[in-house]
Coordinates of C-alpha atoms and ligand atoms in Angstrom, one line a residue:
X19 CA 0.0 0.0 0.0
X20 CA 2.8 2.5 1.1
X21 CA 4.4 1.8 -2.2
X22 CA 0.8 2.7 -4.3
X23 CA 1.0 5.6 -2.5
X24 CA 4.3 6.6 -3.3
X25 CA 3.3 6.1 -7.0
X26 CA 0.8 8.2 -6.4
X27 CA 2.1 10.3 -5.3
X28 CA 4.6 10.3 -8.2
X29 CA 2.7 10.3 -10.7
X30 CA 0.5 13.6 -9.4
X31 CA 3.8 15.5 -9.3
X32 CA 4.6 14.4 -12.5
X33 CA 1.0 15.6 -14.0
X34 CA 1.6 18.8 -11.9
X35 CA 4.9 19.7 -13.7
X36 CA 3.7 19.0 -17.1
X37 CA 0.4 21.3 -16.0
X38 CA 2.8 23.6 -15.1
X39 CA 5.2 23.5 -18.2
X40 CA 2.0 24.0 -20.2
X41 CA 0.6 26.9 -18.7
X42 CA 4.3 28.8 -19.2
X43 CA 4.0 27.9 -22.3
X44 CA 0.5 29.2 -23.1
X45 CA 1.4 32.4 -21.0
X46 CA 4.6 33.1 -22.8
X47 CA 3.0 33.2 -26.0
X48 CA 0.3 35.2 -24.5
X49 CA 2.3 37.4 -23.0
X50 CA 4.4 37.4 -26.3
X51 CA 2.1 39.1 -29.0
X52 CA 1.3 42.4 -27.2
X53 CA 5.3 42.6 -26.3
X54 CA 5.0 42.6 -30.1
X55 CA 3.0 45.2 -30.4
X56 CA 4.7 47.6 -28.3
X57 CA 8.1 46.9 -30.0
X58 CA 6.7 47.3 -33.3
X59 CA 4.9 50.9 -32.4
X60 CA 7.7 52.3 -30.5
X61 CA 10.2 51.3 -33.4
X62 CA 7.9 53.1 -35.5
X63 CA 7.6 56.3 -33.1
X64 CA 11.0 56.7 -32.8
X65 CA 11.4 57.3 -36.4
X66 CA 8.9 59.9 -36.3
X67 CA 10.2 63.9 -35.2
X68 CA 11.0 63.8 -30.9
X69 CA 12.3 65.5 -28.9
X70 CA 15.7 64.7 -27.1
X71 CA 13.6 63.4 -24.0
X72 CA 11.2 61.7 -26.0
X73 CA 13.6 59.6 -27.2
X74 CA 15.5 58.4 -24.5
X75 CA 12.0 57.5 -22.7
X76 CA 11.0 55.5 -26.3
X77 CA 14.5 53.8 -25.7
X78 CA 13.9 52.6 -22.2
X79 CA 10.7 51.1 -23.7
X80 CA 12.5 48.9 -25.9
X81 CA 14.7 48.3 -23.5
X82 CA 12.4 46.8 -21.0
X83 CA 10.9 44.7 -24.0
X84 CA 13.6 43.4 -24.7
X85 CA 14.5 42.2 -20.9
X86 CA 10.8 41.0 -20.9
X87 CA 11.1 38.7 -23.6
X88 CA 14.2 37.5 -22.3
X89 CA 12.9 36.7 -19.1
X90 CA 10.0 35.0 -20.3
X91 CA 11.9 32.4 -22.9
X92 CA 14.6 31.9 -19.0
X93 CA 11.4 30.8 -17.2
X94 CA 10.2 28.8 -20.4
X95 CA 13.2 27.0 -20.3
X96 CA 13.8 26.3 -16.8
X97 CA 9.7 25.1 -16.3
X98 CA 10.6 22.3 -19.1
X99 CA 14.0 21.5 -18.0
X100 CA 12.6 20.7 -14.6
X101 CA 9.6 19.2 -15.7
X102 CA 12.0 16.6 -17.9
X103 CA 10.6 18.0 -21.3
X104 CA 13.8 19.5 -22.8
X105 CA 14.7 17.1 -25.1
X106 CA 17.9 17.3 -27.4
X107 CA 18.0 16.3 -31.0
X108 CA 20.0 14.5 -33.1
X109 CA 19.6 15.8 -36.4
X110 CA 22.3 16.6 -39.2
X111 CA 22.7 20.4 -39.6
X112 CA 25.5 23.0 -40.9
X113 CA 27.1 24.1 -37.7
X114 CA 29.8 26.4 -39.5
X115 CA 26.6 28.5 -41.2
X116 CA 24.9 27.8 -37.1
X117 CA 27.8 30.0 -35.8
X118 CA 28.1 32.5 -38.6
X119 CA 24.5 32.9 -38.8
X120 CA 24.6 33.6 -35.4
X121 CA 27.4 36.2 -35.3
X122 CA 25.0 38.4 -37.7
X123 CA 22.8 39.1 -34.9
X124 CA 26.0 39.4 -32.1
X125 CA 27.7 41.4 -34.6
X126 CA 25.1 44.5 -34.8
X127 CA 24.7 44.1 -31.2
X128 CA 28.5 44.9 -30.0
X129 CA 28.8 47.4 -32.6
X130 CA 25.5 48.8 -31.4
X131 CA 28.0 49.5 -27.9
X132 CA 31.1 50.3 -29.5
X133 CA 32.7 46.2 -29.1
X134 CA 34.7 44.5 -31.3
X135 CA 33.9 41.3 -32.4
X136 CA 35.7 38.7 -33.8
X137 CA 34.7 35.2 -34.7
X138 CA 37.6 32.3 -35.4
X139 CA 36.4 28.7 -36.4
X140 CA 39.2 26.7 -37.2
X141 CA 39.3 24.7 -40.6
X142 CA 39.0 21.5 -39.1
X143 CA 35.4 22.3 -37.5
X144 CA 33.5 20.1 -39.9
X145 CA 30.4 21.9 -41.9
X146 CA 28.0 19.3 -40.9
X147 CA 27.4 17.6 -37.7
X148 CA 24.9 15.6 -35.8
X149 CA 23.1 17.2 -32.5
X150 CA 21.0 20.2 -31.6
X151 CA 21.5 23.3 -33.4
X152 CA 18.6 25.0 -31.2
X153 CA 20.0 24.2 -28.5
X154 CA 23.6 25.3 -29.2
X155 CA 22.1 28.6 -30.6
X156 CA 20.5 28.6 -27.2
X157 CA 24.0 28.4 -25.1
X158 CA 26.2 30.6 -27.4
X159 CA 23.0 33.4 -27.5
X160 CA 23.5 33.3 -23.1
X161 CA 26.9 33.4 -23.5
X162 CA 27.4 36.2 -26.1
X163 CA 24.7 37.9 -24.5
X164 CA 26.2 38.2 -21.0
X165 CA 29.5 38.7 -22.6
X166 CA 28.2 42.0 -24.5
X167 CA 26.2 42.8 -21.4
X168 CA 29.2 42.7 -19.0
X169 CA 32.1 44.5 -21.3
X170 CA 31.9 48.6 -22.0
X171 CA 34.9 48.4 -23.4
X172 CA 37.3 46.4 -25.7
X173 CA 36.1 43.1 -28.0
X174 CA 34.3 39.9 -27.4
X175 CA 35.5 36.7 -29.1
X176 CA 34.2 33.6 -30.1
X177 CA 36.7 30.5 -31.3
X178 CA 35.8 27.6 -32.2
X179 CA 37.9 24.5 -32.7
X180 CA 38.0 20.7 -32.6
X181 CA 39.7 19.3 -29.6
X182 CA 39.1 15.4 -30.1
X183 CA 38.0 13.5 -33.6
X184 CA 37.8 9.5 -33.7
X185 CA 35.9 8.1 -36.5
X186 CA 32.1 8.6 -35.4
X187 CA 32.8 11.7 -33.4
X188 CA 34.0 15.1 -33.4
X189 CA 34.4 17.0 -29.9
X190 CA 34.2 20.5 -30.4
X191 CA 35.1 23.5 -28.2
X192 CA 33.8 27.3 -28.0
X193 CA 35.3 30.0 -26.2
X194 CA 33.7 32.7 -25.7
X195 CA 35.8 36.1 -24.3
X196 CA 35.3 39.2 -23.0
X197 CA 37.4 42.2 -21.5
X198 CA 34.4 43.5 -19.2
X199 CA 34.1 43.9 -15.5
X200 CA 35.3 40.2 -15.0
X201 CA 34.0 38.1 -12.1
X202 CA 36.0 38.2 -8.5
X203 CA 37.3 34.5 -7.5
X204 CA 35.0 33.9 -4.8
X205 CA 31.9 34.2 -6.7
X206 CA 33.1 32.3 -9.8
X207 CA 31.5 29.2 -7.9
X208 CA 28.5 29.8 -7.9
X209 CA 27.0 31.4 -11.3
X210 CA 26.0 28.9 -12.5
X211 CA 23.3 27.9 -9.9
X212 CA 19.8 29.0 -10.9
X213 CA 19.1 32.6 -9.9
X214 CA 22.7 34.0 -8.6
X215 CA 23.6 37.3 -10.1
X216 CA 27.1 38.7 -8.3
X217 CA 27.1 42.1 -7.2
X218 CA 30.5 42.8 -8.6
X219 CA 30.0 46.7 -9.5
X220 CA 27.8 48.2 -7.1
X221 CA 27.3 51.7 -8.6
X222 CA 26.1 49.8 -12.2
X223 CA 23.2 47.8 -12.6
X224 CA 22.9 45.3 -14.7
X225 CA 19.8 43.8 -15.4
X226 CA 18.8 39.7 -15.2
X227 CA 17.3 36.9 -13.7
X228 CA 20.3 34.8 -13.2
X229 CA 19.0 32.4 -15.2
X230 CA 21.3 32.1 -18.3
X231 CA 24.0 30.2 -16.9
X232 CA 21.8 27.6 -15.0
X233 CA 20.2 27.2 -18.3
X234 CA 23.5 27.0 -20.3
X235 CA 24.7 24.5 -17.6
X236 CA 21.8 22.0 -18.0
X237 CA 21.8 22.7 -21.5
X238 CA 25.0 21.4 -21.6
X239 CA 24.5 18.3 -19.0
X240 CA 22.2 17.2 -21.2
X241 CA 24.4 17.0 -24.0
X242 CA 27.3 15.4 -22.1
X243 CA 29.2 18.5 -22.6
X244 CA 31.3 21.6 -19.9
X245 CA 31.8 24.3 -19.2
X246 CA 34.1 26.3 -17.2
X247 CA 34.9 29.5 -16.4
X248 CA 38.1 31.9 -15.7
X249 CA 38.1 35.6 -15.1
X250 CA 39.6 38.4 -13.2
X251 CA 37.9 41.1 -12.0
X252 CA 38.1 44.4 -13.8
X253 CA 40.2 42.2 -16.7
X254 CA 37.5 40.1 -18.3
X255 CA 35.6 36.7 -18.4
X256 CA 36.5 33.5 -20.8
X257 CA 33.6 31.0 -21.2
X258 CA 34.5 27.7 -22.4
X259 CA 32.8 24.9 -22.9
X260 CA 32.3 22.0 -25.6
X261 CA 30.3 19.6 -27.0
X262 CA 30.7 15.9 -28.6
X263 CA 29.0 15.5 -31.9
X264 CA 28.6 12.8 -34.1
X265 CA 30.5 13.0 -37.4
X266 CA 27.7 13.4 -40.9
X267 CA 28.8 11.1 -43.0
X268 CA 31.1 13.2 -45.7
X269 CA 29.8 14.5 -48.4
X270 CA 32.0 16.5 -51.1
X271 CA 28.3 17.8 -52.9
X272 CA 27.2 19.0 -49.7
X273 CA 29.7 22.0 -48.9
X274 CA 27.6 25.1 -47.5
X275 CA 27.4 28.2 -49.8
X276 CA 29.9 30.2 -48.5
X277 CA 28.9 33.4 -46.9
X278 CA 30.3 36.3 -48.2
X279 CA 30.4 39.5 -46.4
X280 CA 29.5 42.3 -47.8
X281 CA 28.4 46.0 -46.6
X282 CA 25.1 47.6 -46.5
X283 CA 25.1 49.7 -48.5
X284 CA 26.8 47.3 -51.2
X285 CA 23.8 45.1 -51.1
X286 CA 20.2 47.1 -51.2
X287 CA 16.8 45.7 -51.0
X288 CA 15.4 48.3 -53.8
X289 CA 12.9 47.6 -56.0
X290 CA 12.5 44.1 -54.2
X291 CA 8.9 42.8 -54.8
X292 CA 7.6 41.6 -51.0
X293 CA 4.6 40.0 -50.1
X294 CA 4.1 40.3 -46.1
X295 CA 1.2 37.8 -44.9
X296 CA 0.0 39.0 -41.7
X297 CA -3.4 39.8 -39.8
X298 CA -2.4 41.9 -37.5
X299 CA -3.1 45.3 -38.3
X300 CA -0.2 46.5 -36.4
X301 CA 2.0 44.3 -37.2
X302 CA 1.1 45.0 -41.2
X303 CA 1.8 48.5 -40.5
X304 CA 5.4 48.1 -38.8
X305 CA 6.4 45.6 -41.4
X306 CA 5.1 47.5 -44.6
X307 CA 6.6 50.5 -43.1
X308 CA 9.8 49.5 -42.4
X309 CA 10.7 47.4 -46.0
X310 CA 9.3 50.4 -47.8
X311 CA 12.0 52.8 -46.2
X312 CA 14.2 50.8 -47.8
X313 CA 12.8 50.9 -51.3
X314 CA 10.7 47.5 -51.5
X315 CA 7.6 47.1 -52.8
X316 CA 5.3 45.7 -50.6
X317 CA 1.8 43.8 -50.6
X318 CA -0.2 42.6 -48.0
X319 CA -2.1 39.5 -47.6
X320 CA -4.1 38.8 -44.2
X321 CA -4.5 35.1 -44.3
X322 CA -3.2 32.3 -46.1
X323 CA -5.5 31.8 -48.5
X324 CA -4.9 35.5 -49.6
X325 CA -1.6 34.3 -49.7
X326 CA -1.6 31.8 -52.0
X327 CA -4.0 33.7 -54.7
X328 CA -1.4 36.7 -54.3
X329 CA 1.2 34.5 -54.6
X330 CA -0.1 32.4 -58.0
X331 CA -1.0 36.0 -59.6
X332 CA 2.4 38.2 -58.5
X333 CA 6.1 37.6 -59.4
X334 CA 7.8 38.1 -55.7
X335 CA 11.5 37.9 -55.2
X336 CA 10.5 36.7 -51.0
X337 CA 7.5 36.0 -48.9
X338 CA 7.0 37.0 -45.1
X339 CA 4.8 34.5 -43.4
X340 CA 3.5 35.2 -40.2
X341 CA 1.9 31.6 -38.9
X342 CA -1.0 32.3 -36.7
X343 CA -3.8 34.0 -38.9
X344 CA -7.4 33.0 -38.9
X345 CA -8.7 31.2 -42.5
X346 CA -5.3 29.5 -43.3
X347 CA -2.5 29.3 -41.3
X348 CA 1.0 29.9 -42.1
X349 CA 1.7 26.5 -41.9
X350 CA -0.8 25.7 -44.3
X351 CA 0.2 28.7 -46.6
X352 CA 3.8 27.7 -46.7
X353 CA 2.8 23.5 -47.1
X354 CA 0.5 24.8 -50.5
X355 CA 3.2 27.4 -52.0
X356 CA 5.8 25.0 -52.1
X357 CA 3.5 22.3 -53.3
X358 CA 2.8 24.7 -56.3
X359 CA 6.3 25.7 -57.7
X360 CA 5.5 28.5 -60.4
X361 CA 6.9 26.7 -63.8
X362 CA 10.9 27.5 -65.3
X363 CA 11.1 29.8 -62.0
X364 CA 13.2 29.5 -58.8
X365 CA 11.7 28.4 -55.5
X366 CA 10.4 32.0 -54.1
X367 CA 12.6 32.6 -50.6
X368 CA 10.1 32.2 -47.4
X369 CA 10.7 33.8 -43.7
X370 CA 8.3 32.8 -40.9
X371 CA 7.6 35.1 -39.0
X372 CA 6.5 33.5 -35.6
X373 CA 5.4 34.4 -32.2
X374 CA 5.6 31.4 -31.0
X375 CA 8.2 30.4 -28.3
X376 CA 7.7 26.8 -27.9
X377 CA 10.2 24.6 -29.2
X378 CA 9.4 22.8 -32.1
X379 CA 7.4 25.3 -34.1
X380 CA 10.7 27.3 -35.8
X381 CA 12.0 23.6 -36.9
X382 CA 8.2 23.1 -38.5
X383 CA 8.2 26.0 -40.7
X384 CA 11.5 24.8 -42.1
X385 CA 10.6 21.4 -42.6
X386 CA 7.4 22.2 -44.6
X387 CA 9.5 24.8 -46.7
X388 CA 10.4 27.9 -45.7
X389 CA 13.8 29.2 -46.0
X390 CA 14.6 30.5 -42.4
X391 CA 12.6 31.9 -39.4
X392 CA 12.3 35.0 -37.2
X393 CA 10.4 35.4 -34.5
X394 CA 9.0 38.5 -33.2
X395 CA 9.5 40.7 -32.3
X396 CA 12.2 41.0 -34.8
X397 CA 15.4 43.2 -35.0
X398 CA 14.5 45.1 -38.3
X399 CA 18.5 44.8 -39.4
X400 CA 18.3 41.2 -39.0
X401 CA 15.5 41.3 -41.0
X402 CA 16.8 43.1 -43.8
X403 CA 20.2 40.2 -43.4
X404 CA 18.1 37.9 -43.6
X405 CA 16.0 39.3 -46.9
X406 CA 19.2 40.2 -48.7
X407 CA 21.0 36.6 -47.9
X408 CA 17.6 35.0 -49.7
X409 CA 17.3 37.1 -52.2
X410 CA 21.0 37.7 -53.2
X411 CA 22.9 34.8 -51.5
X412 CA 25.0 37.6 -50.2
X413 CA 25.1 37.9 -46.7
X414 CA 25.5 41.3 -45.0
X415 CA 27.5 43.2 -42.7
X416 CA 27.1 46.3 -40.3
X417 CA 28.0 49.5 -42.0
X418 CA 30.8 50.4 -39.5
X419 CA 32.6 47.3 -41.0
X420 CA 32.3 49.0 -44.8
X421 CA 35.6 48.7 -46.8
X422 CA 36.7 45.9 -45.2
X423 CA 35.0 43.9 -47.8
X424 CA 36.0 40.3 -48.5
X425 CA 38.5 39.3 -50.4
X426 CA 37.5 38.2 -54.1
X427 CA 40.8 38.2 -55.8
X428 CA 43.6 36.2 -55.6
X429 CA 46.3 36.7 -58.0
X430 CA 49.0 34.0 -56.6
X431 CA 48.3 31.6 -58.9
X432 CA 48.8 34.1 -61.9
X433 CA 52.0 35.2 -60.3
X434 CA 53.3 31.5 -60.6
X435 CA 52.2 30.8 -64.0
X436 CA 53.7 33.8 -65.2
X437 CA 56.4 33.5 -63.4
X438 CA 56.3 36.8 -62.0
X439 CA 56.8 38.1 -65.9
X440 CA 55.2 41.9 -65.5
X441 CA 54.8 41.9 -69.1
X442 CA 52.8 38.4 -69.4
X443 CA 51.0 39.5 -66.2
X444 CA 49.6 42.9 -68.0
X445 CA 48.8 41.2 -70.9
X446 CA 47.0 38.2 -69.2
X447 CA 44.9 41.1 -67.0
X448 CA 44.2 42.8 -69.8
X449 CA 42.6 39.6 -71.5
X450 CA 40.6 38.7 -68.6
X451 CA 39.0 41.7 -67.8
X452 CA 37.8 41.2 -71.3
X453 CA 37.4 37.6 -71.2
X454 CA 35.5 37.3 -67.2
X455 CA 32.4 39.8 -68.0
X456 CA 31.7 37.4 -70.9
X457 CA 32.1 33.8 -69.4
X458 CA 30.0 35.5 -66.6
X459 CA 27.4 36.5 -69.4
X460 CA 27.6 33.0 -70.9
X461 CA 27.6 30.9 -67.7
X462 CA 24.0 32.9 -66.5
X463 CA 22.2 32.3 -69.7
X464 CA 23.3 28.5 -69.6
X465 CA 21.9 28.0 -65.7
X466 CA 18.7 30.0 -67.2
X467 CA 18.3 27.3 -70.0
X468 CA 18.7 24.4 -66.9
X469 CA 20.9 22.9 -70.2
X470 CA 23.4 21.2 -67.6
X471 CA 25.3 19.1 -69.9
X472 CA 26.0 22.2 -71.5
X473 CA 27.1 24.3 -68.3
X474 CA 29.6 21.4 -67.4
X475 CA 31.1 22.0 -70.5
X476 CA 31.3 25.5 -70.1
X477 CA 32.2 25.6 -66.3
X478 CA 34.7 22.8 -67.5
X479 CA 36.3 25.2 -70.3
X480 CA 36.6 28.7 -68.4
X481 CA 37.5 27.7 -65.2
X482 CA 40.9 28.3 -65.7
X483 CA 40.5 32.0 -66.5
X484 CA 38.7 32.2 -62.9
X485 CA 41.6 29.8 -61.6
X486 CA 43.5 32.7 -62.2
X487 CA 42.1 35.6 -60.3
X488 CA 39.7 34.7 -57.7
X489 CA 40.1 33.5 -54.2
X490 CA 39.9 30.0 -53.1
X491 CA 35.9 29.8 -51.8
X492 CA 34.8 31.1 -54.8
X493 CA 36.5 29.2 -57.3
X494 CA 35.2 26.4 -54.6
X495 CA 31.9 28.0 -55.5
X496 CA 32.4 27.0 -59.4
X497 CA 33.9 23.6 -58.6
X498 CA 30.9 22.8 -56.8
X499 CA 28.5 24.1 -59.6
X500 CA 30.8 22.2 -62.2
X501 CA 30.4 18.9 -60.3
X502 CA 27.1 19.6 -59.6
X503 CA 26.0 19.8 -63.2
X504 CA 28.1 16.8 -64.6
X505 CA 26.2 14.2 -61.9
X506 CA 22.9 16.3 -62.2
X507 CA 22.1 16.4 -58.5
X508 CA 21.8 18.9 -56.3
X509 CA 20.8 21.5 -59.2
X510 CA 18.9 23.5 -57.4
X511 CA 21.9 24.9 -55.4
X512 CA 23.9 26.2 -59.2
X513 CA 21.8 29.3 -59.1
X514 CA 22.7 30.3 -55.8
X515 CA 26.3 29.7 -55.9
X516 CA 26.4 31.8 -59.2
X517 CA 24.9 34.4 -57.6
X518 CA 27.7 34.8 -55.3
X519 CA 30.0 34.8 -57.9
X520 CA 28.3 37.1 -60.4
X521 CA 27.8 39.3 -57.3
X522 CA 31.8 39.7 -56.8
X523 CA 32.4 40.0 -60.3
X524 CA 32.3 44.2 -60.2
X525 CA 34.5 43.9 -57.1
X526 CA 37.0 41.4 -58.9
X527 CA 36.9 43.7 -62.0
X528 CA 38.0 46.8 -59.5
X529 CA 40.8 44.6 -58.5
X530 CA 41.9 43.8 -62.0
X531 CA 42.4 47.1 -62.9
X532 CA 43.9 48.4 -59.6
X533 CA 46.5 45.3 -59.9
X534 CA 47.1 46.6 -63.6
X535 CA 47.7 50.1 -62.4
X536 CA 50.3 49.0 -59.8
X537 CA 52.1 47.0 -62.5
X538 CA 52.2 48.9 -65.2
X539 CA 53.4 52.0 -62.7
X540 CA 55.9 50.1 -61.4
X541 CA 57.7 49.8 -65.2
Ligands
ADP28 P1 21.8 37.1 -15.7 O1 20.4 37.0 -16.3 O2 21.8 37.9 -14.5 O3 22.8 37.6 -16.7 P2 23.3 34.7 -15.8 O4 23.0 33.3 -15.2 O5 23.5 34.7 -17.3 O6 22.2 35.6 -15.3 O7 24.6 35.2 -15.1 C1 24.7 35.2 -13.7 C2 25.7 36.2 -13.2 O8 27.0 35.9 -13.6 C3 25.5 37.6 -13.8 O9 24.5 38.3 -13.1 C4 26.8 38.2 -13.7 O10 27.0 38.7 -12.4 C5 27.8 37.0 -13.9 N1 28.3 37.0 -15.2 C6 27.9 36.2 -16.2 N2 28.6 36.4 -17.4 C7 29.5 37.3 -17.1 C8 30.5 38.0 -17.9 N3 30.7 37.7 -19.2 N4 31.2 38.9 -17.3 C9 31.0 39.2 -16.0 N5 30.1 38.7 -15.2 C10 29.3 37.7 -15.7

């Protein structure tokens, strides 16, 4: 009897945890969409004429947003990690696009305070790996967060390398550093219990719930991973930590696109055709407003069906989804767009846009088709990365960053061919800055015609002339396409690497003519 009652009594604290893990759910959510709201107005007010006062009071508003919906995913997380509902996955994703993906959104936010940041992922870190990217999103986010929060001054870092590999497994480790206030040795014990926030600066404040590192912690327990700690007060704080993954089997056809940096201002959204799906008549208004500062076009649809009819009568170059709308659902929406793939054209780019907080709803929207996710309330910038990288396959950069533009040329291998001859050098310049512009011409009309045989032949006969010039990842870039097109698989990714290319072709042509200046002033 004593043990049916122990069961019991089991069993009813079980229930009353996964009661509980539900409601915070529900109420997160709730809570959520008019967080949303308030975002989305004040971004929009702030834009408007205000005084100096106006401002700053428009700016603690976003402020406290912000530390609202923070708080609210910290309680989410620990509710399900107590309740035994945090489960980690083991699915195949890109973890080298993961981090840089990633350091988009850390990037603008260090800037945003006058940091440096620099990211460092060693070669070795393979592209693909087998675990949870939502939940490693989930630690780095805490840790780059605090790591901004803590530092006025200086740079944070993230590296990233492989420690261990066997032949199933690759143990990788992060680092993330900072050179901000630092943590004093007697409280380095104890961040990472559940609620502790050190008091290391008394005349600053820093706002919390001293939840971050617990989560990070359990995060990490429950991927067999560490973490550790070393600071010195007043010096700054290195987080390390790491995680065992199992190897993706290799795959050559499967390297990422590679992510090429470029400024804003290089890359604009003008002219872009967007259709915004959304109910919310707030919401319409922040989003319309916001994409049309920046040149787009924009149409609205307020439900899914909407959608779709818009969507079968317009040519748009990307669709925002939000997923909760009466009629038709986003989900839905998304599930009948891709199902109706618009004849001789590319797939049309989709972002969700989703409230939602629960786990499990971004991963939906990209399994029944969309491109990549945001949830609201959104960082407009992040937007705009996000539009650009679908609808360019260029990736941005903050604009303090501009000139430090990405390599595209490379002119070693010229240098050893010609033997360093100036002459045959000038001469070989000269022909290519002729010669690129119309392979470039050539190779775009081919992917157009989807005549593959042909654009193997093609790829196969002026690679050389690119061999030449450009840097290693993009003549990776044609390698790829070249293979690509001979075995026929993978086809839909030609168009996209292309675009990278054809989109550092006025760059590379720059370089050409600045590298024939230099030699032909040197004679
Ligand atoms: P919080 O929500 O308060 O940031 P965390 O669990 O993320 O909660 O962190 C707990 C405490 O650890 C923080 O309040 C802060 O005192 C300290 N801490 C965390 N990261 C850093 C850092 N990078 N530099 C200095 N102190 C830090």
């Amino acid at each position: 009897i004593f043990q049916e009652q122990l069961i019991e009594a089991k069993e009813k604290a079980e229930s009353a945890a996964i009661i509980k893990s539900h409601f915070l759910a529900n109420m997160s959510h709730e809570i959520r969409t008019p967080i949303n709201g308030i975002t989305g107005l004040a971004n929009l007010l702030l834009k408007s004429k205000l005084t100096s006062k106006q401002q700053k009071y428009l700016n603690a508003i976003l402020n406290s947003t912000d530390s609202l919906l923070v708080i609210i995913d910290d309680i989410l997380d620990i509710s399900k990690i107590e309740a035994g509902k945090m489960t980690i996955e083991k699915k195949k994703f890109e973890i080298r696009k993961a981090i840089t993906n990633l350091m988009e959104e850390f990037n603008l936010k260090a800037i945003e305070k006058g940091l440096k940041f620099n990211l460092e992922i060693d070669d070795n870190v393979p592209n693909f790996v087998i675990g949870d990217i939502v939940r490693l999103n989930q630690i780095l986010s805490n840790l780059l967060g605090n790591a901004i929060k803590f530092t006025s001054e200086g740079s944070i870092e993230l590296t990233v390398k492989v420690i261990k590999t066997t032949k199933t497994k690759v143990n990788i480790e992060f680092e993330v550093t900072d050179t901000g206030i630092g943590i004093s040795p007697s409280n380095l014990h104890s961040i990472f219990k559940a609620f502790t926030q050190v008091k290391e600066n008394i005349s600053s404040k820093y706002e919390g719930t001293g939840l971050g590192l617990s989560i990070v912690k359990k995060l990490l327990d429950l991927q067999k991973g560490n973490v550790s700690v070393q600071s010195e007060l007043h010096e700054g704080s290195v987080f390390t930590f790491n995680i065992c993954y199992k190897k993706s089997p290799s795959n050559l056809l499967e390297v990422p696109l590679i992510e090429r940096n470029i400024p804003y201002d290089l890359v604009s959204l003008k002219n872009l055709n967007i259709l915004i799906v959304e109910d919310n008549l707030i919401n319409q208004i922040i989003a319309q407003d916001l994409l049309a500062d920046q040149g787009c076009n924009v149409k609205i649809a307020t439900n899914g069906e909407e959608a779709i009819s818009m969507f079968l009568s317009h040519n748009f170059d990307i669709i925002l989804m939000d997923i909760q709308m009466p009629i038709m659902n986003g989900y839905q929406a998304i599930e009948v767009i891709r199902s109706k793939i618009k004849q001789g054209q590319e797939k049309t780019p989709i972002i969700a846009l989703t409230a939602f907080a629960i786990e499990g709803d971004k991963e939906k929207c990209i399994k029944l088709g969309a491109d990549d996710y945001l949830s609201k309330p959104f960082n407009p910038n992040i937007l705009f990365g996000k539009i650009a990288r679908l609808t360019t396959g260029v990736q941005l950069m903050s604009p303090t960053k501009k000139g430090n533009l990405k390599k595209v040329s490379d002119f070693s291998n010229l240098v050893t061919i010609t033997n360093g001859k100036v002459k045959l050098m000038v001469l070989t310049i000269k022909t290519l800055r002729e010669e690129i512009p119309k392979d470039i011409s050539l190779i775009k009309k081919t992917i157009s015609t989807k005549d593959w045989n042909n654009l193997y032949k093609i790829l196969h006969r002026t690679s050389p002339n690119f061999d030449l010039v450009l840097t290693q990842p993009l003549r990776n870039n044609l390698r790829i396409m070249q293979e690509n097109a001979k075995a026929k698989i993978n086809l839909d990714q030609i168009p996209k690497l292309f675009r990278q290319i054809n989109n550092s072709v006025p760059k590379l042509l720059d370089d050409l003519n600045t590298e024939l200046k230099k030699l032909t002033n040197g004679q």
